[in-house]
PDB file of C-alpha atoms in Angstrom:
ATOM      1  CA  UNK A 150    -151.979  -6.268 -84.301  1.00  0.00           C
ATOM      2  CA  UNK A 151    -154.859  -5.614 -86.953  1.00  0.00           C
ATOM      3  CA  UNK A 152    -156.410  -2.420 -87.695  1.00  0.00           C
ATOM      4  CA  UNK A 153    -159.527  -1.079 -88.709  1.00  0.00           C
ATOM      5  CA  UNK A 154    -159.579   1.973 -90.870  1.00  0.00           C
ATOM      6  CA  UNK A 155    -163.617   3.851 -91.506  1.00  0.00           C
ATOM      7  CA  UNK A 156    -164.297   4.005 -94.813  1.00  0.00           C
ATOM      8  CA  UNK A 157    -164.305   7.766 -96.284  1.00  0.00           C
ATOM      9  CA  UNK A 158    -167.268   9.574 -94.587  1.00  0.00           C
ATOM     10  CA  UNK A 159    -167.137   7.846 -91.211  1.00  0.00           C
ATOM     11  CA  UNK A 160    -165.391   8.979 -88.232  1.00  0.00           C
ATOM     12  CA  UNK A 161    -163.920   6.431 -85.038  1.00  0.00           C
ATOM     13  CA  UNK A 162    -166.043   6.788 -81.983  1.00  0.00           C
ATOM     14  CA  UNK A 163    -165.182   4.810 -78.774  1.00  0.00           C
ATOM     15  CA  UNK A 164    -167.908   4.010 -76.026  1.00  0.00           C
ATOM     16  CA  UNK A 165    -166.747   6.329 -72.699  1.00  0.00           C
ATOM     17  CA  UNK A 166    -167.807   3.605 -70.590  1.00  0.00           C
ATOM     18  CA  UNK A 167    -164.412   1.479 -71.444  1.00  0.00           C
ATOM     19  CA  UNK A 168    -161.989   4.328 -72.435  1.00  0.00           C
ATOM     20  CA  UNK A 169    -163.044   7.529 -70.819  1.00  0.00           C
ATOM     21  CA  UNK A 170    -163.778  10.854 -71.601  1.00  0.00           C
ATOM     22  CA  UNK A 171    -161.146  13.333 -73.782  1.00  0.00           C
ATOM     23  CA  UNK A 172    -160.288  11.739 -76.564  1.00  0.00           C
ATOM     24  CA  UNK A 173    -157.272  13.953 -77.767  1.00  0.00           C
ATOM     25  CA  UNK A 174    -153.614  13.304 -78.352  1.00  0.00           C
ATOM     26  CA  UNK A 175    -152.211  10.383 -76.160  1.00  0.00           C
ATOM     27  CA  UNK A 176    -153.527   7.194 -74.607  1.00  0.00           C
ATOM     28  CA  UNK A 177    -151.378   6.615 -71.488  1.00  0.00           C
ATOM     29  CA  UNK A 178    -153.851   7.597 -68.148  1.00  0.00           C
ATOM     30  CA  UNK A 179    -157.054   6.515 -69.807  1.00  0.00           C
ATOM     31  CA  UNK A 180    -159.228   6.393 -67.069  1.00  0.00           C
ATOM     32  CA  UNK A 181    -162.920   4.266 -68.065  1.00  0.00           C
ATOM     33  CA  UNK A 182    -165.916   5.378 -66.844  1.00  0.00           C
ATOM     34  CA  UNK A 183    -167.751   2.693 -65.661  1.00  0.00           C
ATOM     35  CA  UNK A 184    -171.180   4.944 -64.915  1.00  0.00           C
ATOM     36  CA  UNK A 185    -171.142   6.258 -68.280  1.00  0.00           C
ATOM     37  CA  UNK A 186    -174.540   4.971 -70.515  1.00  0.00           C
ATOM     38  CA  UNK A 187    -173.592   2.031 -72.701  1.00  0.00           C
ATOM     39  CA  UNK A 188    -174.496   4.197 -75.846  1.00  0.00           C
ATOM     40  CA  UNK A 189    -172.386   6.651 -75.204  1.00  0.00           C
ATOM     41  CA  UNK A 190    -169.408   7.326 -77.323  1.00  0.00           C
ATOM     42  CA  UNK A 191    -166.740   9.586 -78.227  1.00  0.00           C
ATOM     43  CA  UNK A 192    -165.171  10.503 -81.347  1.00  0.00           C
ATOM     44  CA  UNK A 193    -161.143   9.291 -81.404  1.00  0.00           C
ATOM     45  CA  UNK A 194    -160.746   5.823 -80.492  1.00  0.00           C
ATOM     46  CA  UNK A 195    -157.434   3.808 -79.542  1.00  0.00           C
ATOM     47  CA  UNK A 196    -154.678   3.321 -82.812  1.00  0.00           C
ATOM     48  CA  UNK A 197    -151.013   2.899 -83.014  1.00  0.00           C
ATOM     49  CA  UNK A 198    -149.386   5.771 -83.357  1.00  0.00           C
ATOM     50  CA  UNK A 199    -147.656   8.879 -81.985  1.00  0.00           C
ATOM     51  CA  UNK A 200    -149.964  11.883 -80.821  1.00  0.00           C
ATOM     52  CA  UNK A 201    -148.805  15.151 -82.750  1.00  0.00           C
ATOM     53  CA  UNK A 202    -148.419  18.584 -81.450  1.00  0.00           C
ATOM     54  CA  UNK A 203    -152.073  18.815 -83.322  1.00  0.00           C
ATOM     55  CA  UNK A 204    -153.591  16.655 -81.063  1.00  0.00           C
ATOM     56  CA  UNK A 205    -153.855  14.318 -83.652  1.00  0.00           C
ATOM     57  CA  UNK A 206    -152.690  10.324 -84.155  1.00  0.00           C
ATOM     58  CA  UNK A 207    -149.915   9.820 -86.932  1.00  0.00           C
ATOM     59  CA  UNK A 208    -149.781   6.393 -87.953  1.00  0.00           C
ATOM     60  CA  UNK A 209    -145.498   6.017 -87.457  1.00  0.00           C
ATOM     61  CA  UNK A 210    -145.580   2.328 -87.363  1.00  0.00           C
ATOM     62  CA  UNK A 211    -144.715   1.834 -83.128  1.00  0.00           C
ATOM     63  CA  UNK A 212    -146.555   0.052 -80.898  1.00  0.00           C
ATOM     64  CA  UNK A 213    -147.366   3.319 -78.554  1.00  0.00           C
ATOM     65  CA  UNK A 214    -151.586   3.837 -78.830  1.00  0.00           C
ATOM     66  CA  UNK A 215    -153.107   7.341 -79.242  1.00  0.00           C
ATOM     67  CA  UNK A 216    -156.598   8.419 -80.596  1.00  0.00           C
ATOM     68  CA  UNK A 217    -157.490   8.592 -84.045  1.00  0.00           C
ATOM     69  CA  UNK A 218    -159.921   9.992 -85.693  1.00  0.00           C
ATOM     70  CA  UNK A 219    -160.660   7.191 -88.713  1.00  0.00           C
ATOM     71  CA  UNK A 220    -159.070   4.184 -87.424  1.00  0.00           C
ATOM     72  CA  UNK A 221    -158.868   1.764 -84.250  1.00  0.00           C
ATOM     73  CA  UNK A 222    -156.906  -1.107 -83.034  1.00  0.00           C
ATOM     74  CA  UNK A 223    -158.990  -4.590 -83.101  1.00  0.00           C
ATOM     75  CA  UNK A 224    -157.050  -5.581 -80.142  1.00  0.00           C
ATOM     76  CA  UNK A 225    -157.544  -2.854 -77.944  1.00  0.00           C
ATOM     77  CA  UNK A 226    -161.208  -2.211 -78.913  1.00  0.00           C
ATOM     78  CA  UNK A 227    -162.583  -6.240 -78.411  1.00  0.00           C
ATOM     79  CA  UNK A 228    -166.338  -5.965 -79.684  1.00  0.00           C
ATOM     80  CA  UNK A 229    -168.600  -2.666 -79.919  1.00  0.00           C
ATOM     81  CA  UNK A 230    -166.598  -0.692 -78.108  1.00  0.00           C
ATOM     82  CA  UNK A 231    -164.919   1.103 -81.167  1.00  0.00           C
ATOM     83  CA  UNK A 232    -167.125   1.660 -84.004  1.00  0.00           C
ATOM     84  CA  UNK A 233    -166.598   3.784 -87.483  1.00  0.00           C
ATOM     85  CA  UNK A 234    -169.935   6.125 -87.655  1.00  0.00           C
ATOM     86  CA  UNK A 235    -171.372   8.533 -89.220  1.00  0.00           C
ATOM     87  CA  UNK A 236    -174.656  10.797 -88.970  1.00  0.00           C
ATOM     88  CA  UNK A 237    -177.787   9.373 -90.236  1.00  0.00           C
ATOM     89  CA  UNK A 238    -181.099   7.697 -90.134  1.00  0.00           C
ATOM     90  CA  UNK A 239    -184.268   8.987 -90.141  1.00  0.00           C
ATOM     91  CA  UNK A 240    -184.394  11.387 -87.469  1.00  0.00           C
ATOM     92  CA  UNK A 241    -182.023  14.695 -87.233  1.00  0.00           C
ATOM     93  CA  UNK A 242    -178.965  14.734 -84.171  1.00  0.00           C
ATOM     94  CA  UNK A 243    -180.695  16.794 -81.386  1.00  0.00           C
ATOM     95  CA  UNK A 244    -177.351  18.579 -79.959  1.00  0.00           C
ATOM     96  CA  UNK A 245    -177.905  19.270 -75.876  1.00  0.00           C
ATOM     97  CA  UNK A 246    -174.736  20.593 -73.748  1.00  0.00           C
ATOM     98  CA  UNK A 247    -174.760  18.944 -70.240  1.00  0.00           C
ATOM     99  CA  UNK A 248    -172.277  20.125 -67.706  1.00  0.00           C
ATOM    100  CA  UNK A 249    -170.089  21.483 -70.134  1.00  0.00           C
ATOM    101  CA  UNK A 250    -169.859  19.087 -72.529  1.00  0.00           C
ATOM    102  CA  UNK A 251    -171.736  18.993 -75.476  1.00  0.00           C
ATOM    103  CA  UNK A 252    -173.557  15.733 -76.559  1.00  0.00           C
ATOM    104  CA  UNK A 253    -175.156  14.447 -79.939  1.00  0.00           C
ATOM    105  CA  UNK A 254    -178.417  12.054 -79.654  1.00  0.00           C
ATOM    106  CA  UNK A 255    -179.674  10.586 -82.652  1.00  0.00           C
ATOM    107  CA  UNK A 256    -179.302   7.714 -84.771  1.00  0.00           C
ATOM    108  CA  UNK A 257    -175.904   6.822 -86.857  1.00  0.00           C
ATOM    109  CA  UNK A 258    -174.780   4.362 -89.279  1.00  0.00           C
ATOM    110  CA  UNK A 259    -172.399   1.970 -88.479  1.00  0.00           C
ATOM    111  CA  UNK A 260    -169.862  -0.133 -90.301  1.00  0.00           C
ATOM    112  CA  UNK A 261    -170.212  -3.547 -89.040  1.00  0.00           C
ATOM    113  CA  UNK A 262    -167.487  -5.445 -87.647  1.00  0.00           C
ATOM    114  CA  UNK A 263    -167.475  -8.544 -89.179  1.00  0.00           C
ATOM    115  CA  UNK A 264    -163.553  -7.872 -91.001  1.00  0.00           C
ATOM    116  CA  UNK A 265    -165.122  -8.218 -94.271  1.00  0.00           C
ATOM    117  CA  UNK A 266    -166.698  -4.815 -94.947  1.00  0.00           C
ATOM    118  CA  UNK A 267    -163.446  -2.994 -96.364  1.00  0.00           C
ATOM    119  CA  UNK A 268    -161.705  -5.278 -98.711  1.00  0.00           C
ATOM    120  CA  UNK A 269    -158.405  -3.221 -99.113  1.00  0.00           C
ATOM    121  CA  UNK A 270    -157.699  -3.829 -95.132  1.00  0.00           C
ATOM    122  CA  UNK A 271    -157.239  -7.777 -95.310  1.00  0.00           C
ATOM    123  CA  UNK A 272    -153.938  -8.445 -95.755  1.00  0.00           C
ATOM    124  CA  UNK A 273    -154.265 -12.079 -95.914  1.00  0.00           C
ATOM    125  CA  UNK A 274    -155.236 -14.168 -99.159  1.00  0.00           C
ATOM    126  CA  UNK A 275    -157.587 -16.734 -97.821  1.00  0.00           C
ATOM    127  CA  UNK A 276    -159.485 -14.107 -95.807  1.00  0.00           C
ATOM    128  CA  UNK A 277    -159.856 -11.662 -99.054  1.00  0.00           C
ATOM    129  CA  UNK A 278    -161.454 -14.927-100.753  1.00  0.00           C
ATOM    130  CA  UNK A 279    -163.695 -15.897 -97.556  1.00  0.00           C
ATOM    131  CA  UNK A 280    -165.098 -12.174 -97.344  1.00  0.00           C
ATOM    132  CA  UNK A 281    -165.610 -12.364-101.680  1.00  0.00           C
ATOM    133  CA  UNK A 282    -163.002  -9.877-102.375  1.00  0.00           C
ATOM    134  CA  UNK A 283    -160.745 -10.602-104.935  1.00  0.00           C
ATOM    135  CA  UNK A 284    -156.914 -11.286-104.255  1.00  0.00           C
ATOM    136  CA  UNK A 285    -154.390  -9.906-106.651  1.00  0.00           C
ATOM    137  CA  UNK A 286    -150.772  -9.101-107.322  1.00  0.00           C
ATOM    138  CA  UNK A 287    -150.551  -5.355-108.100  1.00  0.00           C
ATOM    139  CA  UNK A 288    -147.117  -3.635-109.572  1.00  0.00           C
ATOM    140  CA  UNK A 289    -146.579  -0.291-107.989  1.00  0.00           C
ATOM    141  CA  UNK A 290    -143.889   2.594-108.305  1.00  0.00           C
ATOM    142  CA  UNK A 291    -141.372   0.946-105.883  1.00  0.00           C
ATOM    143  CA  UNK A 292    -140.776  -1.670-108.638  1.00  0.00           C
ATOM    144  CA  UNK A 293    -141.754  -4.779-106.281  1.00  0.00           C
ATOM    145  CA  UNK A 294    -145.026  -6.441-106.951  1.00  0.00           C
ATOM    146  CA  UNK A 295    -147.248  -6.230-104.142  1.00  0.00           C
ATOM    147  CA  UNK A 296    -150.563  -8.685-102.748  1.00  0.00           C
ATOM    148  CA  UNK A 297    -153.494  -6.353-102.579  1.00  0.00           C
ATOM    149  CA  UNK A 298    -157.641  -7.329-101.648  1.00  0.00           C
ATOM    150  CA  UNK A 299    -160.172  -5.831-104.077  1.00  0.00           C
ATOM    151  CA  UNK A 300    -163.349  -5.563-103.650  1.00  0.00           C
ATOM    152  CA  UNK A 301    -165.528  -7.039-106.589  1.00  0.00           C
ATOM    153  CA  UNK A 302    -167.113  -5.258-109.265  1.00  0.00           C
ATOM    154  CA  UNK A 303    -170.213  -3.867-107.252  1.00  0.00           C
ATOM    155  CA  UNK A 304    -169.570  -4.100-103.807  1.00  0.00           C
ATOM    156  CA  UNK A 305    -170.371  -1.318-101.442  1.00  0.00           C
ATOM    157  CA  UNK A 306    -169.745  -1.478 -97.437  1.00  0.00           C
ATOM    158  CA  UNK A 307    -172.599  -2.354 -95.785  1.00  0.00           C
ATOM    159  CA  UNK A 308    -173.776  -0.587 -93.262  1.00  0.00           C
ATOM    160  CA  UNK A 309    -175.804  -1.557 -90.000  1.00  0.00           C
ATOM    161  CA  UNK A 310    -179.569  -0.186 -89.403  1.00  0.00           C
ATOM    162  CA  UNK A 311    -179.445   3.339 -88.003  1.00  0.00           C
ATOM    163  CA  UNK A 312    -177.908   2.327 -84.171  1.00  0.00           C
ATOM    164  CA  UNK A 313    -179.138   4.987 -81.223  1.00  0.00           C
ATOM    165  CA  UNK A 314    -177.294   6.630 -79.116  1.00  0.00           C
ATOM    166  CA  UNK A 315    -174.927   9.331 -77.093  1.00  0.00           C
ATOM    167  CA  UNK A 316    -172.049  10.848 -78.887  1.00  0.00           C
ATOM    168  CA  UNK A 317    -169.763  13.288 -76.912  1.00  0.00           C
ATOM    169  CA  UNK A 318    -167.796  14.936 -79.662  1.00  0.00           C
ATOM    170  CA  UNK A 319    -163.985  15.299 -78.805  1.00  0.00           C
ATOM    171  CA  UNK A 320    -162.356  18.413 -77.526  1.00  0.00           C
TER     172      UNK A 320
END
């Protein structure tokens, strides 16, 4: 199963509608909430991993899903439900507390999802050269030579237009 992982700056926010509310810790009982406004999302989103003590998701290489906080599994997220965001646009977050919980409006940017933003997560050679990256054989301090994707020279993530909407920060 593939993984995304946000670039440095950018958090993992899954829409409530498809995984619920309470993103901490594990993912067994998700419960969706089918009511909840399309834009509305939720920092932690569904990875592989093991939930720590912490509440948070540690990467341990088994198959068990928890929430992370900077990555999501492709799989388990299909399209737009799991997106890597982070604060901006033109106008400021307007932070309201409904029924409890409090909720960020505003716009943030958004990595797209097109598999071809983040060069270092394509683990395949043919892909790297279909997204533009550059594939290479890198030497590291195991001793074994390893396939890595490298972005070229000047390339940057791109990021969406500033997309609208809900955020229910996790906790």
């Amino acid at each position: 199963s593939h993984e995304v992982k946000c670039p440095s700056g950018f958090q993992c926010a899954s829409r409530v509608r498809d995984f619920g509310a309470d993103h901490n810790g594990g993912f067994d009982g998700v419960t969706p909430s089918p009511g909840a406004d399309a834009s509305t999302y939720e920092y932690g989103c569904p990875a592989h991993g093991t939930a720590t003590a912490g509440g948070s998701c540690e990467d341990d290489g088994s198959e068990n899903l928890c929430f992370s906080a900077d990555r999501y599994d492709v799989e388990t997220c299909g399209t737009d439900k799991c997106l890597c965001i982070r604060p901006g646009g033109q106008t400021k977050l307007e932070t309201t507390v409904k029924n409890g919980v409090v909720m960020q409006e505003g716009e943030f940017a958004v990595v797209p999802e097109d598999g071809c933003s983040l060069c270092a997560q394509i683990a395949d050679g043919a892909r790297c050269e279909d997204c533009g990256c550059s594939p290479a054989t890198r030497h590291f301090d195991d001793g074994e030579d390893h396939f890595v994707c490298e972005p070229p020279p000047a390339r940057r993530p791109a990021l969406e237009g500033g997309r609208s909407g809900h955020l229910v920060p996790a906790g």
